[in-house]
Tab-separated table of C-alpha atoms in Angstrom:
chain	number	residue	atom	x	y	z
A	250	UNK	CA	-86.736	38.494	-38.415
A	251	UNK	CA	-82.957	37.932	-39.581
A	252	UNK	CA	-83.284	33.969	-40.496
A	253	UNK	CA	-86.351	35.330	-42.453
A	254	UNK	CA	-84.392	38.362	-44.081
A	255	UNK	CA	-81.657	36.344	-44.551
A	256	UNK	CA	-84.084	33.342	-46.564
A	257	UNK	CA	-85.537	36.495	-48.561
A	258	UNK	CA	-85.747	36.037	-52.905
A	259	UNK	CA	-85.305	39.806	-52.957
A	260	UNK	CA	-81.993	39.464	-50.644
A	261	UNK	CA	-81.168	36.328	-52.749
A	262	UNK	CA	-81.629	38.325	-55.999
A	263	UNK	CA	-79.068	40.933	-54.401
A	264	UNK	CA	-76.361	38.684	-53.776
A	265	UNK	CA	-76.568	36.063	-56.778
A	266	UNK	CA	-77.376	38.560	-59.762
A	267	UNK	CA	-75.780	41.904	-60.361
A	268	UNK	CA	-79.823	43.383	-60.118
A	269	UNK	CA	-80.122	45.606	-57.452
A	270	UNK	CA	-83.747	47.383	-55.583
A	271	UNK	CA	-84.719	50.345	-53.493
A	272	UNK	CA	-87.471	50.816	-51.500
A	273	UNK	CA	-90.211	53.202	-52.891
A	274	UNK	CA	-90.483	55.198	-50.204
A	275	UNK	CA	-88.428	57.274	-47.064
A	276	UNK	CA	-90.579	55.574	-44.099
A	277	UNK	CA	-87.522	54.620	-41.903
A	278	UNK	CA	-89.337	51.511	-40.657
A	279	UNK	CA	-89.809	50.214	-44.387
A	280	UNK	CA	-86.400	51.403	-45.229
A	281	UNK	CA	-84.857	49.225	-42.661
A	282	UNK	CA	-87.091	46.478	-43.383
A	283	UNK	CA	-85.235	46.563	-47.532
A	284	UNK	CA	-82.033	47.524	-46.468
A	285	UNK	CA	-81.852	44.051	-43.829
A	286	UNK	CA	-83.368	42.441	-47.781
A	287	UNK	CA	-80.503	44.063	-49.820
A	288	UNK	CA	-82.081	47.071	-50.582
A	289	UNK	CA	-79.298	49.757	-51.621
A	290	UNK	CA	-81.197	52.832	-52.268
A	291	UNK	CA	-85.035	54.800	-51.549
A	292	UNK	CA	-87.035	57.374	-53.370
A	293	UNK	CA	-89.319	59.908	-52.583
A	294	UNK	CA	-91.848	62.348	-54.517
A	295	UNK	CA	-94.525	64.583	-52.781
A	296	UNK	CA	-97.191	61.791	-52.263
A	297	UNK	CA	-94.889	59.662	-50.900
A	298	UNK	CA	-93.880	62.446	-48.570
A	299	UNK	CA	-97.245	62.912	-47.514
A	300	UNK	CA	-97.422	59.083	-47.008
A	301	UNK	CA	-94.937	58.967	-44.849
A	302	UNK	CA	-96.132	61.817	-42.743
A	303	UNK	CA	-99.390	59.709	-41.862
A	304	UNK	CA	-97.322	56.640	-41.428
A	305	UNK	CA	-94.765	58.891	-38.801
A	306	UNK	CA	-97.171	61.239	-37.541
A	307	UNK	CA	-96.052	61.040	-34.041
A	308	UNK	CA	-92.705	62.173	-35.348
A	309	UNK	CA	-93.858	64.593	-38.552
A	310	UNK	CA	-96.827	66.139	-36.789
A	311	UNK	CA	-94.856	67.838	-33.800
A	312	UNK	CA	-91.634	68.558	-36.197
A	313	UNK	CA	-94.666	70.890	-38.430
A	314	UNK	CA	-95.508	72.574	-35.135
A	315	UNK	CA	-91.458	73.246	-34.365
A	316	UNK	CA	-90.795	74.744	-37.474
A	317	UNK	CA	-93.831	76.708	-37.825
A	318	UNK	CA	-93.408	78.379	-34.182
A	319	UNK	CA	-89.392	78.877	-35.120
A	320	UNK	CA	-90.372	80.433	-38.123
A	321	UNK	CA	-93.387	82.342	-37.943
A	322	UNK	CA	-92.892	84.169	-40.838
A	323	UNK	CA	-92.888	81.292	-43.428
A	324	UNK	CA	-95.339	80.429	-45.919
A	325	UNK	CA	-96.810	77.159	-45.760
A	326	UNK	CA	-94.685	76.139	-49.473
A	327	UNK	CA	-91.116	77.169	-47.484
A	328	UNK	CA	-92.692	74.602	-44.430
A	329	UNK	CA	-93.647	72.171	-47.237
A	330	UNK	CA	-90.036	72.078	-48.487
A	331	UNK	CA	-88.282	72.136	-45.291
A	332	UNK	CA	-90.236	68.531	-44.627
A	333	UNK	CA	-89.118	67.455	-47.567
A	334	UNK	CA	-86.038	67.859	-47.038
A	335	UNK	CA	-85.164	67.239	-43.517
A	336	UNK	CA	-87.760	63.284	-44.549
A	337	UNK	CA	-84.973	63.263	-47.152
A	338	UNK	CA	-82.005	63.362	-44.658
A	339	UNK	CA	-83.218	61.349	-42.191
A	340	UNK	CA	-84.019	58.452	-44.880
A	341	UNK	CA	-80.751	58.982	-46.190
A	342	UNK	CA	-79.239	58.415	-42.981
A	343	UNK	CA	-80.849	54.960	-43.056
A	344	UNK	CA	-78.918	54.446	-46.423
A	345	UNK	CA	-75.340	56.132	-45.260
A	346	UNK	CA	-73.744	52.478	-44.003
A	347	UNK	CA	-74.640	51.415	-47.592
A	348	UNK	CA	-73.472	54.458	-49.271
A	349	UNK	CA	-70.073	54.387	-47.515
A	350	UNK	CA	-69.640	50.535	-47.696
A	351	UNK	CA	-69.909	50.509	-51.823
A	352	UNK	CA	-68.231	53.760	-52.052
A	353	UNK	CA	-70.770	56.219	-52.560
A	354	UNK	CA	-71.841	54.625	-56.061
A	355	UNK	CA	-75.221	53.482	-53.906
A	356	UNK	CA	-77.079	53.800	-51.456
A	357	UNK	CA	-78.679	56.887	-51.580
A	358	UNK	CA	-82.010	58.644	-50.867
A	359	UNK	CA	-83.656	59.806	-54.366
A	360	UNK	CA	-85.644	63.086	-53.881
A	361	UNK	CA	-87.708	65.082	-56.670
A	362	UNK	CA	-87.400	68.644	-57.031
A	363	UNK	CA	-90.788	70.707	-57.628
A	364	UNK	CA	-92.800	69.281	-60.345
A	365	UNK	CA	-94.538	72.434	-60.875
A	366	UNK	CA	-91.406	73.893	-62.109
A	367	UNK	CA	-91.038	71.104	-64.742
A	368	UNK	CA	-90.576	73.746	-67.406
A	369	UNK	CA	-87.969	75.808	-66.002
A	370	UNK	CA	-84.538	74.365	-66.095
A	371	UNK	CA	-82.781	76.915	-63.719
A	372	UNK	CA	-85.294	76.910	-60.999
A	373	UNK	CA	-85.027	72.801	-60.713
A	374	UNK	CA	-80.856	72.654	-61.392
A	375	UNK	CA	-81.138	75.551	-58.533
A	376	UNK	CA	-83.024	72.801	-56.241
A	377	UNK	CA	-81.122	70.121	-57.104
A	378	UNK	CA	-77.988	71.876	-56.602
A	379	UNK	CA	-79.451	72.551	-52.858
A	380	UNK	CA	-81.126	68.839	-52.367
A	381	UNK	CA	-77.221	67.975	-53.224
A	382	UNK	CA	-75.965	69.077	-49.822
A	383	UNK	CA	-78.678	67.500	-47.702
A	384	UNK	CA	-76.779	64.877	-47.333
A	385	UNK	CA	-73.861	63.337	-49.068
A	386	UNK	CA	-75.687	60.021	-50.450
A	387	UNK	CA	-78.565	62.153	-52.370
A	388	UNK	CA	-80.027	61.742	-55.845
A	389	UNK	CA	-81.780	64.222	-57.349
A	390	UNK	CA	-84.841	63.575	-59.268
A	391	UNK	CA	-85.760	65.771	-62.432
A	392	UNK	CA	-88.692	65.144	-65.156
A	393	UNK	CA	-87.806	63.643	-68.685
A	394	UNK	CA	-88.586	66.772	-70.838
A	395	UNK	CA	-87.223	69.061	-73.215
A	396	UNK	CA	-86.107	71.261	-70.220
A	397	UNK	CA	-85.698	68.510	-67.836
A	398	UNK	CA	-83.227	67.527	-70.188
A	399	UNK	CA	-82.033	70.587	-69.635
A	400	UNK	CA	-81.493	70.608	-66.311
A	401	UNK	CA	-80.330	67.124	-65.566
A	402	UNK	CA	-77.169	68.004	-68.214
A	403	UNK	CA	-76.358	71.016	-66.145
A	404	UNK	CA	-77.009	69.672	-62.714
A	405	UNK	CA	-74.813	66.712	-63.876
A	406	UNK	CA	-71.936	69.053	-64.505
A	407	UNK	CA	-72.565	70.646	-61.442
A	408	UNK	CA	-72.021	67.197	-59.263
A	409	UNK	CA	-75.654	66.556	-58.777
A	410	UNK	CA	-76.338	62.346	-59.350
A	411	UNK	CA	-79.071	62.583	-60.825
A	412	UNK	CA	-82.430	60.469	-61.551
A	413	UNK	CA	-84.504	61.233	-64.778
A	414	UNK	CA	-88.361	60.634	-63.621
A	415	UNK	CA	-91.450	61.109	-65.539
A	416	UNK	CA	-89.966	58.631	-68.566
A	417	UNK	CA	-91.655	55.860	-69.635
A	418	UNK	CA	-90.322	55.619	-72.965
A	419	UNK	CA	-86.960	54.352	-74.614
A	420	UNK	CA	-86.262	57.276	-76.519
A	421	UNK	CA	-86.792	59.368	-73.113
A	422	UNK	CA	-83.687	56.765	-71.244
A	423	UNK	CA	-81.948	57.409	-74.332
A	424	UNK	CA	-82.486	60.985	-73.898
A	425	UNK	CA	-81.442	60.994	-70.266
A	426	UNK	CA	-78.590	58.628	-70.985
A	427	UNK	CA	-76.809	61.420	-73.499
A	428	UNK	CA	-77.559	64.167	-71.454
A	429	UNK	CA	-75.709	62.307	-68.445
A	430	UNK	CA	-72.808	61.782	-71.015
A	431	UNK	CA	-72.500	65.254	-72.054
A	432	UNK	CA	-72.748	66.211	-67.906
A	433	UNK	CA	-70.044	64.106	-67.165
A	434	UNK	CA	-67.542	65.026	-70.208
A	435	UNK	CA	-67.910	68.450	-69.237
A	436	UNK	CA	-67.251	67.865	-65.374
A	437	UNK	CA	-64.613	65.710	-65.818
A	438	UNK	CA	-62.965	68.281	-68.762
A	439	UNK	CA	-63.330	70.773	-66.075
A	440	UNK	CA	-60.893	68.876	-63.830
A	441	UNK	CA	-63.790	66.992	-61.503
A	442	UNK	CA	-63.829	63.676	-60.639
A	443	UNK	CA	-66.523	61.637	-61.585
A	444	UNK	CA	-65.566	58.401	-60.417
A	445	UNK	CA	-67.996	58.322	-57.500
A	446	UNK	CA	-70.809	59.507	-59.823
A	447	UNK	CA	-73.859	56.916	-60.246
A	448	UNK	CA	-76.768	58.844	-62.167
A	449	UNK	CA	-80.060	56.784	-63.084
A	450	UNK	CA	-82.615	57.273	-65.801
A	451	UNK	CA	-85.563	55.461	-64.634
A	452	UNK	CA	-88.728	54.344	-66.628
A	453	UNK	CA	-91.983	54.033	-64.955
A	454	UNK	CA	-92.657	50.433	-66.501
A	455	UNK	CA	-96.039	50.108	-64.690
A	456	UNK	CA	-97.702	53.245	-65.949
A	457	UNK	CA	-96.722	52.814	-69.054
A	458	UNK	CA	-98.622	49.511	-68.985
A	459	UNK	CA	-101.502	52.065	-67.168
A	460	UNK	CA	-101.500	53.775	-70.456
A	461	UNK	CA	-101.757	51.051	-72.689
A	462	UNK	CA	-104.500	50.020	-70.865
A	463	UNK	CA	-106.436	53.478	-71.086
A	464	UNK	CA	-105.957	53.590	-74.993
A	465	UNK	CA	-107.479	50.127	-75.136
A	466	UNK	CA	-110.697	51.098	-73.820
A	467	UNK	CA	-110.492	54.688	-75.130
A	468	UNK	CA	-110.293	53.775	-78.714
A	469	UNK	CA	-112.226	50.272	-78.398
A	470	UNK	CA	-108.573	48.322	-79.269
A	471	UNK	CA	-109.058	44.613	-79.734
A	472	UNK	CA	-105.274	44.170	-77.871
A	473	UNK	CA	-104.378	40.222	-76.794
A	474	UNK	CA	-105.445	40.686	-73.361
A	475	UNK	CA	-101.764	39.899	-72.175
A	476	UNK	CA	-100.104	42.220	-74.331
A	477	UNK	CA	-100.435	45.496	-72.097
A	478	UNK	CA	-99.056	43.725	-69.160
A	479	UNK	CA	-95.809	43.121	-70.865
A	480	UNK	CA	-95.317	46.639	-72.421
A	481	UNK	CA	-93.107	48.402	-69.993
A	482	UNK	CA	-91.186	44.963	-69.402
A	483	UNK	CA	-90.552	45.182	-73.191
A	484	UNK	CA	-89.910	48.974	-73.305
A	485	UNK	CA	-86.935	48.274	-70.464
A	486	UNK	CA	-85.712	45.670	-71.696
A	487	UNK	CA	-85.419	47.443	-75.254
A	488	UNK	CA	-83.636	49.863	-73.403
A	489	UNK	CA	-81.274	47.912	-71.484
A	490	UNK	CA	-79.607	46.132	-74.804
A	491	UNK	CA	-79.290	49.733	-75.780
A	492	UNK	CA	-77.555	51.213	-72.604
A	493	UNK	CA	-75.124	47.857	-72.829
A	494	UNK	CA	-74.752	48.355	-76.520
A	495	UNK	CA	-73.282	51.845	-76.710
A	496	UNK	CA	-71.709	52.162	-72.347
A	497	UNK	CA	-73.779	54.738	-71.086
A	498	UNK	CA	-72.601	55.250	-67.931
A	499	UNK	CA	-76.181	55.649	-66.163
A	500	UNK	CA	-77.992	52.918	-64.556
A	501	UNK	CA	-81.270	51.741	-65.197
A	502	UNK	CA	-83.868	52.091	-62.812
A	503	UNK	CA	-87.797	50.089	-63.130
A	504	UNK	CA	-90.172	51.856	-61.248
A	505	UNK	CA	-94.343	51.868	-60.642
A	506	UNK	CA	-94.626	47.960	-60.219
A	507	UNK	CA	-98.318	47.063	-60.418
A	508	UNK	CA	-97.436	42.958	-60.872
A	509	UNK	CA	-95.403	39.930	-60.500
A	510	UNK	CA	-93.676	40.557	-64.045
A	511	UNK	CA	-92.196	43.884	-63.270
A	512	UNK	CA	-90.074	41.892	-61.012
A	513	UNK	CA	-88.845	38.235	-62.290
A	514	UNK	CA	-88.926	39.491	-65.897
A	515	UNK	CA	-86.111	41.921	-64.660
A	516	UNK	CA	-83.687	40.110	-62.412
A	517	UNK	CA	-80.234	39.450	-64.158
A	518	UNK	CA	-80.048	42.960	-65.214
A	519	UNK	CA	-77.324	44.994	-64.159
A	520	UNK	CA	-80.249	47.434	-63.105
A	521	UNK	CA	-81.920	48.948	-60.480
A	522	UNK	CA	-85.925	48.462	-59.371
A	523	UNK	CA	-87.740	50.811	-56.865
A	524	UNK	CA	-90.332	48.271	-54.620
A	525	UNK	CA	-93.107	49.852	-52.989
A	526	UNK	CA	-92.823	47.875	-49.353
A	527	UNK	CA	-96.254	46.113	-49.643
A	528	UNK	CA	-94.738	44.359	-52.790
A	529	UNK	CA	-91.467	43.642	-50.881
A	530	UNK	CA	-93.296	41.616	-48.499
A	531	UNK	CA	-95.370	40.074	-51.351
A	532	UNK	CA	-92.110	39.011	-53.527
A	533	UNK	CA	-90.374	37.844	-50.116
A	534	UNK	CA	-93.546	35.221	-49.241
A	535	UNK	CA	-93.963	34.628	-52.534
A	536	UNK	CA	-91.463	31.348	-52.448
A	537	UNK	CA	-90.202	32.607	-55.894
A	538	UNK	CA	-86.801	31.686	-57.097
A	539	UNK	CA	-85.494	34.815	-58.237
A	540	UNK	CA	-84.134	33.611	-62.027
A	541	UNK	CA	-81.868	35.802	-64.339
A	542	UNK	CA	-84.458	36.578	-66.917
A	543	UNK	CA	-83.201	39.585	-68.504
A	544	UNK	CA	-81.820	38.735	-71.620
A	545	UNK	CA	-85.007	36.522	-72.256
A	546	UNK	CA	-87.076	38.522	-74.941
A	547	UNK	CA	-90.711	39.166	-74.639
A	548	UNK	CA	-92.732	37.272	-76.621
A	549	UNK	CA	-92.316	38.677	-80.466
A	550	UNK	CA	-96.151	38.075	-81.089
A	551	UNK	CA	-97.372	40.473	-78.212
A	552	UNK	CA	-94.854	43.330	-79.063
A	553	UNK	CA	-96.263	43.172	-82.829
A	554	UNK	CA	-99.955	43.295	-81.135
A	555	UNK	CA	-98.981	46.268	-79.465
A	556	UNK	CA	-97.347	47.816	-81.721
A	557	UNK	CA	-99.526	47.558	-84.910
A	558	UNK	CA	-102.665	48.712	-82.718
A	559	UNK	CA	-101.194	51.161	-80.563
A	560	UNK	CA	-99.067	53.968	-81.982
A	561	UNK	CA	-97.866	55.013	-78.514
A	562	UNK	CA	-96.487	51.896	-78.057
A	563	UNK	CA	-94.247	52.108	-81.073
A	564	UNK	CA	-93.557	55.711	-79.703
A	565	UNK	CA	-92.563	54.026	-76.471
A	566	UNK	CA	-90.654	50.848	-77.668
A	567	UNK	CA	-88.685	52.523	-80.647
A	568	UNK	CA	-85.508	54.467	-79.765
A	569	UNK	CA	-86.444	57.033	-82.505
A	570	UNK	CA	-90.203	57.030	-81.639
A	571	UNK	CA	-89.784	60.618	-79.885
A	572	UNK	CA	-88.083	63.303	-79.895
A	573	UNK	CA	-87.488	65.805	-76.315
A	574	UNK	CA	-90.564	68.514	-77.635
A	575	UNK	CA	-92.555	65.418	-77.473
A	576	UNK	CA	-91.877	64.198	-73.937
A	577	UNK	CA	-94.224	66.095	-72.165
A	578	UNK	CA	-97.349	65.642	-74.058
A	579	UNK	CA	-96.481	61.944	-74.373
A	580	UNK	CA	-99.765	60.510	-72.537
A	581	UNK	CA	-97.897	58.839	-69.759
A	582	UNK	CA	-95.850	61.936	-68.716
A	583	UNK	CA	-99.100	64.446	-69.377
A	584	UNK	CA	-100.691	61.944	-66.744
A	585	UNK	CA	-98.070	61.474	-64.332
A	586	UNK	CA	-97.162	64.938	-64.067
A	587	UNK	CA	-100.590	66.124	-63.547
A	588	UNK	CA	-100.716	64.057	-60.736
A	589	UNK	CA	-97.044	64.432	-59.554
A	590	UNK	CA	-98.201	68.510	-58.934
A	591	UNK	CA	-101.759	67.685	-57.279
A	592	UNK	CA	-100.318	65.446	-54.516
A	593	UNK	CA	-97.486	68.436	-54.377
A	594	UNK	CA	-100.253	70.849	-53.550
A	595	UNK	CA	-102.234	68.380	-51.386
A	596	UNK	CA	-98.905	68.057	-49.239
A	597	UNK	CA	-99.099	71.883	-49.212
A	598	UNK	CA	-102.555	71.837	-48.055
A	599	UNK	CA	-101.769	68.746	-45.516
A	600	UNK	CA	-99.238	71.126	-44.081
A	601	UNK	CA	-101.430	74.101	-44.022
A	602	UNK	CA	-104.369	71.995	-42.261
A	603	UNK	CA	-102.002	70.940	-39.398
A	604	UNK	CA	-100.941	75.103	-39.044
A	605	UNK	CA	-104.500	76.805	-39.502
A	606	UNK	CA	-106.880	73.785	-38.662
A	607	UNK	CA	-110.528	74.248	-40.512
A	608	UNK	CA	-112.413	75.627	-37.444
A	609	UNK	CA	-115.670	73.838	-38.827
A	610	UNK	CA	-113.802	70.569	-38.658
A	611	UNK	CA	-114.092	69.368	-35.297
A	612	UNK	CA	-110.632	68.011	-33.719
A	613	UNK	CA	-109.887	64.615	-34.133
């Protein structure tokens, strides 16, 4: 196990190139797995939560029981957030000896506040604010809208490192990258430090590819049959020369990998990428050199395919293409939080089943 963790391309990548990974979930047996690979950070969302508590149910199903019989009076959404958070904290403590080694700037446990309160700023800065003090090396995710935007400005000032989910897009990292800024100028003109501070604006390169893909066959597209495969790559690394170009001070983040690409076209990048485990062990037996490719453009001819026969593509890929009233309804983000708030209230019912069973279900 540590000659083969040692031998790893993702724990290569780590310690020859600047490009960093986290592991895309808080199942502490796949968290140790990264973090012996390099890994210095995790995530979490609620179907990753609920995940995780089939993967650990001989530690999640019991703690359900606990709380529920210590507080009988709770509804089944305060037992659904007090999993959350305590799955948080104990992936977090995975993390700590990474957090405290760089000096808090990684190393932390990345948790989303409700997405069903993705239109109300104070309710999630109210959240993050609380996810804050689970632990000391926690991020706090919040959606890339006009009132996420919101929200991650405030929570910034409040302290809060935050992580802009839900984008896809460069103009919605652009977005997150100025509302950091104006976060941190206010902190740090309010006599804070800021120095320890690491905030991320992520974008969701594989389902923006997903949505290229649906508009093809929605609206009959003759696309080169490569192109949507190298959209997000293209879309981050548009980004990227952006974030370098003007020193924003947040950090990049690639998340929903669906192939090989998402990966090598990346490393080099003074970035973070968020690796579900199954493609950890992929990359690691894959016997692939990890290259710096970064600042190797995508083929010209494939972004002009995309972008003459997609218009969402040029409203991904141009800085200007959107502006924060658009965010939401942007395909990708109508999508992703649709689905973000059913696997919310599937972990609500998951949690519900284990405290009222069905009585017509038989027991398992």
């Amino acid at each position: 196990m540590v000659l083969a963790a040692l031998d790893s391309p993702l724990l290569r990548m780590t310690r020859e190139t600047p490009t960093q990974y986290w592991n895309d979930s808080c199942a502490v047996d796949e968290l140790a797995y990264a973090v012996e690979r390099g890994a210095t950070g995790a995530t979490s969302n609620p179907s990753i939560v609920l995940e995780v508590m089939k993967k650990e149910k001989g530690h999640w199903v019991p703690r359900v029981h606990e709380l529920a019989a210590a507080n009988p009076s709770w509804t089944e959404v305060e037992l659904t957030w007090a999993i959350v958070e305590e799955m948080a904290a104990r992936g977090a403590g995975v993390l700590l000896p990474v957090f405290e080694s760089r000096g808090g700037l990684c190393g932390r446990l990345s948790v989303q506040t409700n997405p069903a309160n993705h239109r109300d700023p104070v309710r999630m800065v109210d959240q993050g604010v609380r996810f804050a003090g689970l632990a000391p090396n926690i991020q706090v995710k919040f959606p890339v809208t006009a009132s996420g935007l919101v929200a991650i400005e405030e929570a910034t000032f409040r302290g809060v490192n935050i992580n802009g989910t839900v984008s896809f897009t460069v103009p919605q990292a652009i977005a997150v990258a100025e509302a950091v800024e104006r976060g941190l100028d206010r902190r740090a003109a309010a006599g804070h430090d800021i120095s320890a501070m690491s905030p991320i604006a992520t974008i969701m390169i594989g389902r923006l590819d997903d949505w290229m893909k649906v508009l093809v066959e929605r609206d009959d597209l003759a696309v080169h049959p490569d192109a949507t495969n190298w959209a997000g790559v293209a879309a981050f690394k548009r980004a990227y020369g952006i974030f370098r170009e003007r020193g924003y001070r947040a950090r990049l983040l690639a998340a929903a990998y669906r192939h090989r690409l998402h990966w090598t076209e990346l490393v080099g990048g003074d970035v973070s990428m968020t690796l579900p485990y199954p493609w950890q062990v992929r990359f690691n037996a894959s016997g692939v050199i990890p290259t710096p490719r970064m600042d190797e453009p995508v083929d010209p001819a494939l972004i002009d395919d995309l972008s003459r026969r997609i218009p969402d593509f040029r409203r991904a890929y141009e800085p200007d293409g959107m502006v924060p009233a658009e965010f939401e309804s942007y395909g990708a983000s109508a999508r992703t939080l649709r689905a973000f708030i059913k696997s919310y209230h599937d972990l609500q019912a998951a949690i519900r089943d284990l405290v009222l069973p069905d009585p017509d279900v038989r027991p398992a």
